[in-house]
mmCIF file with all atom_site columns, C-alpha atoms in Angstrom:
data_model
loop_
_atom_site.group_PDB
_atom_site.id
_atom_site.type_symbol
_atom_site.label_atom_id
_atom_site.label_alt_id
_atom_site.label_comp_id
_atom_site.label_asym_id
_atom_site.label_entity_id
_atom_site.label_seq_id
_atom_site.pdbx_PDB_ins_code
_atom_site.Cartn_x
_atom_site.Cartn_y
_atom_site.Cartn_z
_atom_site.occupancy
_atom_site.B_iso_or_equiv
_atom_site.pdbx_formal_charge
_atom_site.auth_seq_id
_atom_site.auth_comp_id
_atom_site.auth_asym_id
_atom_site.auth_atom_id
_atom_site.pdbx_PDB_model_num
ATOM 1   C CA . MET A 1 1   ? 5.745   -21.100 -4.330  1.00 82.00 ? 1   MET A CA 1
ATOM 2   C CA . ALA A 1 2   ? 5.386   -17.363 -4.803  1.00 94.00 ? 2   ALA A CA 1
ATOM 3   C CA . ILE A 1 3   ? 3.770   -15.102 -2.115  1.00 98.00 ? 3   ILE A CA 1
ATOM 4   C CA . LYS A 1 4   ? 1.133   -12.766 -3.814  1.00 98.00 ? 4   LYS A CA 1
ATOM 5   C CA . VAL A 1 5   ? 0.918   -9.280  -2.359  1.00 98.00 ? 5   VAL A CA 1
ATOM 6   C CA . GLY A 1 6   ? -1.843  -6.797  -3.381  1.00 98.00 ? 6   GLY A CA 1
ATOM 7   C CA . ILE A 1 7   ? -0.636  -3.145  -2.933  1.00 98.00 ? 7   ILE A CA 1
ATOM 8   C CA . ILE A 1 8   ? -3.094  -0.252  -2.843  1.00 98.00 ? 8   ILE A CA 1
ATOM 9   C CA . SER A 1 9   ? -3.293  3.315   -1.637  1.00 97.00 ? 9   SER A CA 1
ATOM 10  C CA . ASP A 1 10  ? -5.419  6.467   -1.720  1.00 96.00 ? 10  ASP A CA 1
ATOM 11  C CA . THR A 1 11  ? -8.828  4.721   -1.988  1.00 96.00 ? 11  THR A CA 1
ATOM 12  C CA . HIS A 1 12  ? -10.548 7.815   -0.698  1.00 95.00 ? 12  HIS A CA 1
ATOM 13  C CA . GLY A 1 13  ? -13.750 6.195   0.168   1.00 95.00 ? 13  GLY A CA 1
ATOM 14  C CA . LEU A 1 14  ? -14.095 3.929   -2.905  1.00 96.00 ? 14  LEU A CA 1
ATOM 15  C CA . LEU A 1 15  ? -13.011 0.339   -3.076  1.00 96.00 ? 15  LEU A CA 1
ATOM 16  C CA . ARG A 1 16  ? -13.740 -0.774  -6.647  1.00 96.00 ? 16  ARG A CA 1
ATOM 17  C CA . PRO A 1 17  ? -15.002 -4.294  -7.493  1.00 96.00 ? 17  PRO A CA 1
ATOM 18  C CA . GLU A 1 18  ? -12.031 -4.826  -9.789  1.00 96.00 ? 18  GLU A CA 1
ATOM 19  C CA . VAL A 1 19  ? -9.658  -4.157  -6.902  1.00 97.00 ? 19  VAL A CA 1
ATOM 20  C CA . ILE A 1 20  ? -11.615 -6.431  -4.565  1.00 97.00 ? 20  ILE A CA 1
ATOM 21  C CA . GLY A 1 21  ? -11.477 -9.131  -7.239  1.00 97.00 ? 21  GLY A CA 1
ATOM 22  C CA . THR A 1 22  ? -7.689  -9.057  -7.304  1.00 97.00 ? 22  THR A CA 1
ATOM 23  C CA . LEU A 1 23  ? -7.122  -8.657  -3.551  1.00 98.00 ? 23  LEU A CA 1
ATOM 24  C CA . LYS A 1 24  ? -9.321  -11.624 -2.568  1.00 96.00 ? 24  LYS A CA 1
ATOM 25  C CA . ASN A 1 25  ? -6.620  -13.881 -4.189  1.00 96.00 ? 25  ASN A CA 1
ATOM 26  C CA . CYS A 1 26  ? -3.618  -12.292 -2.316  1.00 98.00 ? 26  CYS A CA 1
ATOM 27  C CA . ASP A 1 27  ? -1.780  -13.726 0.569   1.00 98.00 ? 27  ASP A CA 1
ATOM 28  C CA . TYR A 1 28  ? -1.041  -10.164 1.843   1.00 98.00 ? 28  TYR A CA 1
ATOM 29  C CA . ILE A 1 29  ? -2.692  -6.749  1.329   1.00 98.00 ? 29  ILE A CA 1
ATOM 30  C CA . LEU A 1 30  ? -0.831  -3.476  1.845   1.00 98.00 ? 30  LEU A CA 1
ATOM 31  C CA . HIS A 1 31  ? -2.755  -0.212  2.008   1.00 98.00 ? 31  HIS A CA 1
ATOM 32  C CA . ALA A 1 32  ? -0.530  2.919   2.081   1.00 98.00 ? 32  ALA A CA 1
ATOM 33  C CA . GLY A 1 33  ? -3.155  5.238   3.611   1.00 97.00 ? 33  GLY A CA 1
ATOM 34  C CA . ASP A 1 34  ? -5.939  7.655   2.749   1.00 97.00 ? 34  ASP A CA 1
ATOM 35  C CA . PHE A 1 35  ? -8.824  5.232   3.197   1.00 96.00 ? 35  PHE A CA 1
ATOM 36  C CA . ALA A 1 36  ? -10.925 8.345   4.008   1.00 95.00 ? 36  ALA A CA 1
ATOM 37  C CA . GLU A 1 37  ? -13.776 6.037   5.197   1.00 94.00 ? 37  GLU A CA 1
ATOM 38  C CA . GLU A 1 38  ? -13.503 3.430   7.933   1.00 96.00 ? 38  GLU A CA 1
ATOM 39  C CA . TYR A 1 39  ? -15.642 0.903   6.050   1.00 96.00 ? 39  TYR A CA 1
ATOM 40  C CA . ILE A 1 40  ? -12.763 0.421   3.573   1.00 96.00 ? 40  ILE A CA 1
ATOM 41  C CA . LEU A 1 41  ? -10.473 -0.676  6.336   1.00 96.00 ? 41  LEU A CA 1
ATOM 42  C CA . ASP A 1 42  ? -13.148 -2.963  7.716   1.00 96.00 ? 42  ASP A CA 1
ATOM 43  C CA . LYS A 1 43  ? -13.768 -4.573  4.318   1.00 96.00 ? 43  LYS A CA 1
ATOM 44  C CA . LEU A 1 44  ? -10.075 -5.286  3.891   1.00 97.00 ? 44  LEU A CA 1
ATOM 45  C CA . ARG A 1 45  ? -9.790  -6.791  7.290   1.00 95.00 ? 45  ARG A CA 1
ATOM 46  C CA . LEU A 1 46  ? -12.416 -9.314  6.244   1.00 95.00 ? 46  LEU A CA 1
ATOM 47  C CA . MET A 1 47  ? -10.392 -10.579 3.216   1.00 95.00 ? 47  MET A CA 1
ATOM 48  C CA . ARG A 1 48  ? -8.302  -13.717 3.512   1.00 92.00 ? 48  ARG A CA 1
ATOM 49  C CA . GLY A 1 49  ? -4.892  -11.850 2.972   1.00 93.00 ? 49  GLY A CA 1
ATOM 50  C CA . LYS A 1 50  ? -2.990  -10.594 6.045   1.00 97.00 ? 50  LYS A CA 1
ATOM 51  C CA . LEU A 1 51  ? -3.470  -6.760  6.145   1.00 98.00 ? 51  LEU A CA 1
ATOM 52  C CA . TYR A 1 52  ? -0.769  -4.146  6.747   1.00 98.00 ? 52  TYR A CA 1
ATOM 53  C CA . ALA A 1 53  ? -2.114  -0.551  6.735   1.00 98.00 ? 53  ALA A CA 1
ATOM 54  C CA . VAL A 1 54  ? -0.997  2.864   7.729   1.00 98.00 ? 54  VAL A CA 1
ATOM 55  C CA . ARG A 1 55  ? -2.800  6.127   8.257   1.00 98.00 ? 55  ARG A CA 1
ATOM 56  C CA . GLY A 1 56  ? -2.934  8.834   5.549   1.00 97.00 ? 56  GLY A CA 1
ATOM 57  C CA . ASN A 1 57  ? -3.466  12.562  5.799   1.00 96.00 ? 57  ASN A CA 1
ATOM 58  C CA . ASN A 1 58  ? -7.177  12.065  4.998   1.00 94.00 ? 58  ASN A CA 1
ATOM 59  C CA . ASP A 1 59  ? -7.671  9.444   7.751   1.00 96.00 ? 59  ASP A CA 1
ATOM 60  C CA . PHE A 1 60  ? -9.106  11.115  10.813  1.00 92.00 ? 60  PHE A CA 1
ATOM 61  C CA . TYR A 1 61  ? -10.182 10.207  14.384  1.00 93.00 ? 61  TYR A CA 1
ATOM 62  C CA . TRP A 1 62  ? -11.341 6.629   13.459  1.00 94.00 ? 62  TRP A CA 1
ATOM 63  C CA . ALA A 1 63  ? -7.802  5.851   12.270  1.00 95.00 ? 63  ALA A CA 1
ATOM 64  C CA . GLN A 1 64  ? -5.948  6.915   15.387  1.00 93.00 ? 64  GLN A CA 1
ATOM 65  C CA . ASN A 1 65  ? -4.732  3.279   16.033  1.00 95.00 ? 65  ASN A CA 1
ATOM 66  C CA . LEU A 1 66  ? -3.163  3.103   12.640  1.00 97.00 ? 66  LEU A CA 1
ATOM 67  C CA . ARG A 1 67  ? 0.552   3.954   12.603  1.00 97.00 ? 67  ARG A CA 1
ATOM 68  C CA . GLN A 1 68  ? 2.208   6.499   10.345  1.00 96.00 ? 68  GLN A CA 1
ATOM 69  C CA . ARG A 1 69  ? 5.131   4.114   9.614   1.00 97.00 ? 69  ARG A CA 1
ATOM 70  C CA . LEU A 1 70  ? 4.980   0.347   9.687   1.00 98.00 ? 70  LEU A CA 1
ATOM 71  C CA . ARG A 1 71  ? 7.977   -2.159  9.306   1.00 98.00 ? 71  ARG A CA 1
ATOM 72  C CA . PHE A 1 72  ? 7.325   -5.813  8.633   1.00 98.00 ? 72  PHE A CA 1
ATOM 73  C CA . ARG A 1 73  ? 8.681   -8.872  6.719   1.00 97.00 ? 73  ARG A CA 1
ATOM 74  C CA . ILE A 1 74  ? 7.089   -10.846 3.938   1.00 97.00 ? 74  ILE A CA 1
ATOM 75  C CA . GLY A 1 75  ? 9.150   -13.890 3.022   1.00 95.00 ? 75  GLY A CA 1
ATOM 76  C CA . GLU A 1 76  ? 12.745  -12.798 3.014   1.00 96.00 ? 76  GLU A CA 1
ATOM 77  C CA . LEU A 1 77  ? 12.058  -9.109  2.265   1.00 97.00 ? 77  LEU A CA 1
ATOM 78  C CA . GLU A 1 78  ? 11.894  -6.233  4.819   1.00 98.00 ? 78  GLU A CA 1
ATOM 79  C CA . PHE A 1 79  ? 9.111   -3.707  4.041   1.00 98.00 ? 79  PHE A CA 1
ATOM 80  C CA . LEU A 1 80  ? 8.414   -0.228  5.224   1.00 98.00 ? 80  LEU A CA 1
ATOM 81  C CA . LEU A 1 81  ? 4.901   1.120   4.646   1.00 98.00 ? 81  LEU A CA 1
ATOM 82  C CA . VAL A 1 82  ? 4.212   4.890   4.841   1.00 98.00 ? 82  VAL A CA 1
ATOM 83  C CA . HIS A 1 83  ? 1.696   7.167   3.264   1.00 98.00 ? 83  HIS A CA 1
ATOM 84  C CA . ASP A 1 84  ? 3.962   9.980   2.243   1.00 97.00 ? 84  ASP A CA 1
ATOM 85  C CA . ARG A 1 85  ? 7.397   8.985   1.012   1.00 96.00 ? 85  ARG A CA 1
ATOM 86  C CA . TYR A 1 86  ? 8.977   11.771  3.022   1.00 95.00 ? 86  TYR A CA 1
ATOM 87  C CA . ASP A 1 87  ? 7.750   10.152  6.251   1.00 95.00 ? 87  ASP A CA 1
ATOM 88  C CA . ALA A 1 88  ? 10.020  7.136   5.732   1.00 96.00 ? 88  ALA A CA 1
ATOM 89  C CA . GLY A 1 89  ? 12.993  8.865   7.303   1.00 93.00 ? 89  GLY A CA 1
ATOM 90  C CA . ARG A 1 90  ? 15.749  6.781   8.698   1.00 94.00 ? 90  ARG A CA 1
ATOM 91  C CA . MET A 1 91  ? 13.524  3.666   8.913   1.00 94.00 ? 91  MET A CA 1
ATOM 92  C CA . ALA A 1 92  ? 13.945  3.330   5.098   1.00 96.00 ? 92  ALA A CA 1
ATOM 93  C CA . ALA A 1 93  ? 17.551  2.337   5.579   1.00 95.00 ? 93  ALA A CA 1
ATOM 94  C CA . GLU A 1 94  ? 16.609  -1.040  7.012   1.00 94.00 ? 94  GLU A CA 1
ATOM 95  C CA . ALA A 1 95  ? 13.966  -1.859  4.349   1.00 97.00 ? 95  ALA A CA 1
ATOM 96  C CA . ASP A 1 96  ? 14.379  -3.704  1.009   1.00 97.00 ? 96  ASP A CA 1
ATOM 97  C CA . ILE A 1 97  ? 11.132  -2.130  -0.223  1.00 98.00 ? 97  ILE A CA 1
ATOM 98  C CA . VAL A 1 98  ? 9.419   1.095   0.783   1.00 98.00 ? 98  VAL A CA 1
ATOM 99  C CA . VAL A 1 99  ? 5.757   1.314   -0.169  1.00 98.00 ? 99  VAL A CA 1
ATOM 100 C CA . HIS A 1 100 ? 4.086   4.786   -0.143  1.00 98.00 ? 100 HIS A CA 1
ATOM 101 C CA . GLY A 1 101 ? 1.221   6.630   -1.629  1.00 97.00 ? 101 GLY A CA 1
ATOM 102 C CA . HIS A 1 102 ? 0.026   10.217  -1.366  1.00 95.00 ? 102 HIS A CA 1
ATOM 103 C CA . THR A 1 103 ? 0.745   11.481  -4.942  1.00 94.00 ? 103 THR A CA 1
ATOM 104 C CA . HIS A 1 104 ? -1.799  9.382   -6.694  1.00 94.00 ? 104 HIS A CA 1
ATOM 105 C CA . ARG A 1 105 ? 0.796   8.607   -9.358  1.00 94.00 ? 105 ARG A CA 1
ATOM 106 C CA . TYR A 1 106 ? 2.207   5.128   -9.918  1.00 96.00 ? 106 TYR A CA 1
ATOM 107 C CA . SER A 1 107 ? 5.904   4.850   -9.674  1.00 97.00 ? 107 SER A CA 1
ATOM 108 C CA . GLU A 1 108 ? 8.654   2.161   -9.250  1.00 97.00 ? 108 GLU A CA 1
ATOM 109 C CA . GLU A 1 109 ? 12.095  3.464   -8.509  1.00 96.00 ? 109 GLU A CA 1
ATOM 110 C CA . VAL A 1 110 ? 15.161  1.564   -7.300  1.00 96.00 ? 110 VAL A CA 1
ATOM 111 C CA . VAL A 1 111 ? 17.526  3.793   -5.429  1.00 94.00 ? 111 VAL A CA 1
ATOM 112 C CA . ASP A 1 112 ? 20.791  2.315   -3.932  1.00 91.00 ? 112 ASP A CA 1
ATOM 113 C CA . GLY A 1 113 ? 19.306  -1.168  -4.328  1.00 92.00 ? 113 GLY A CA 1
ATOM 114 C CA . LYS A 1 114 ? 16.044  -0.310  -2.535  1.00 96.00 ? 114 LYS A CA 1
ATOM 115 C CA . LEU A 1 115 ? 12.682  -0.335  -4.257  1.00 98.00 ? 115 LEU A CA 1
ATOM 116 C CA . TRP A 1 116 ? 10.418  2.734   -3.712  1.00 98.00 ? 116 TRP A CA 1
ATOM 117 C CA . LEU A 1 117 ? 6.925   1.677   -4.901  1.00 98.00 ? 117 LEU A CA 1
ATOM 118 C CA . ASN A 1 118 ? 3.882   3.920   -5.151  1.00 98.00 ? 118 ASN A CA 1
ATOM 119 C CA . PRO A 1 119 ? 0.826   1.925   -6.406  1.00 98.00 ? 119 PRO A CA 1
ATOM 120 C CA . GLY A 1 120 ? -1.058  5.128   -7.422  1.00 96.00 ? 120 GLY A CA 1
ATOM 121 C CA . SER A 1 121 ? -4.683  5.674   -6.461  1.00 96.00 ? 121 SER A CA 1
ATOM 122 C CA . CYS A 1 122 ? -7.188  2.897   -6.952  1.00 94.00 ? 122 CYS A CA 1
ATOM 123 C CA . GLY A 1 123 ? -10.113 4.967   -5.528  1.00 92.00 ? 123 GLY A CA 1
ATOM 124 C CA . ARG A 1 124 ? -10.760 8.515   -6.445  1.00 84.00 ? 124 ARG A CA 1
ATOM 125 C CA . PRO A 1 125 ? -7.517  9.729   -8.067  1.00 78.00 ? 125 PRO A CA 1
ATOM 126 C CA . ARG A 1 126 ? -6.712  13.420  -7.935  1.00 79.00 ? 126 ARG A CA 1
ATOM 127 C CA . PHE A 1 127 ? -4.356  15.654  -9.821  1.00 73.00 ? 127 PHE A CA 1
ATOM 128 C CA . GLY A 1 128 ? -5.390  14.060  -13.216 1.00 74.00 ? 128 GLY A CA 1
ATOM 129 C CA . GLY A 1 129 ? -3.773  10.712  -12.421 1.00 78.00 ? 129 GLY A CA 1
ATOM 130 C CA . GLU A 1 130 ? -4.905  7.297   -13.700 1.00 92.00 ? 130 GLU A CA 1
ATOM 131 C CA . ILE A 1 131 ? -6.495  4.679   -11.529 1.00 96.00 ? 131 ILE A CA 1
ATOM 132 C CA . SER A 1 132 ? -3.977  1.993   -10.620 1.00 97.00 ? 132 SER A CA 1
ATOM 133 C CA . PHE A 1 133 ? -2.632  -0.448  -8.033  1.00 98.00 ? 133 PHE A CA 1
ATOM 134 C CA . ALA A 1 134 ? -0.058  -3.150  -7.965  1.00 98.00 ? 134 ALA A CA 1
ATOM 135 C CA . VAL A 1 135 ? 0.464   -6.897  -7.281  1.00 98.00 ? 135 VAL A CA 1
ATOM 136 C CA . MET A 1 136 ? 3.879   -8.136  -6.228  1.00 98.00 ? 136 MET A CA 1
ATOM 137 C CA . GLU A 1 137 ? 4.856   -11.764 -6.358  1.00 98.00 ? 137 GLU A CA 1
ATOM 138 C CA . ILE A 1 138 ? 7.763   -12.621 -3.955  1.00 98.00 ? 138 ILE A CA 1
ATOM 139 C CA . ASP A 1 139 ? 9.951   -15.663 -4.280  1.00 96.00 ? 139 ASP A CA 1
ATOM 140 C CA . GLY A 1 140 ? 12.781  -15.633 -1.751  1.00 91.00 ? 140 GLY A CA 1
ATOM 141 C CA . LYS A 1 141 ? 14.605  -12.358 -2.141  1.00 90.00 ? 141 LYS A CA 1
ATOM 142 C CA . GLY A 1 142 ? 13.275  -11.859 -5.612  1.00 95.00 ? 142 GLY A CA 1
ATOM 143 C CA . TYR A 1 143 ? 10.073  -10.144 -6.619  1.00 97.00 ? 143 TYR A CA 1
ATOM 144 C CA . LYS A 1 144 ? 8.013   -9.298  -9.724  1.00 97.00 ? 144 LYS A CA 1
ATOM 145 C CA . ILE A 1 145 ? 5.685   -6.303  -9.778  1.00 98.00 ? 145 ILE A CA 1
ATOM 146 C CA . THR A 1 146 ? 2.611   -6.065  -12.092 1.00 98.00 ? 146 THR A CA 1
ATOM 147 C CA . LYS A 1 147 ? 1.075   -2.613  -12.366 1.00 98.00 ? 147 LYS A CA 1
ATOM 148 C CA . ILE A 1 148 ? -2.740  -2.875  -12.754 1.00 97.00 ? 148 ILE A CA 1
ATOM 149 C CA . PRO A 1 149 ? -4.295  0.121   -14.521 1.00 96.00 ? 149 PRO A CA 1
ATOM 150 C CA . LEU A 1 150 ? -8.122  0.379   -14.359 1.00 92.00 ? 150 LEU A CA 1
#
């Protein structure tokens, strides 16, 4: 049975009902930073999916306990979660998938067999970007990504 992972970033104080509707059916929730408001983190913690989250450049004193980089495993895949892609550093070498945010632009890029995924911004996008996030279904070492534009 596939593992369902909701992947979001850059909510900037806004957790849209459409995003909540999707995330409530996920086994895991990944947030690549820039919550901007603590209540977003609190809301995600109450959902059924296990939450992995990192601090973004707009997450201040209340987010001090969130790490800048976070490594973890889901199924047979090794993840690295960061806010800014350039913060991945050498830790990226050990990951199958690097999830990042910061640019507010959706991207999926495979480099040397490693997936670099930016779900875009599902809150208040900047820089003229669209509103988006992603859902990943994991089955063993395989995965399928669905981009969800709003």
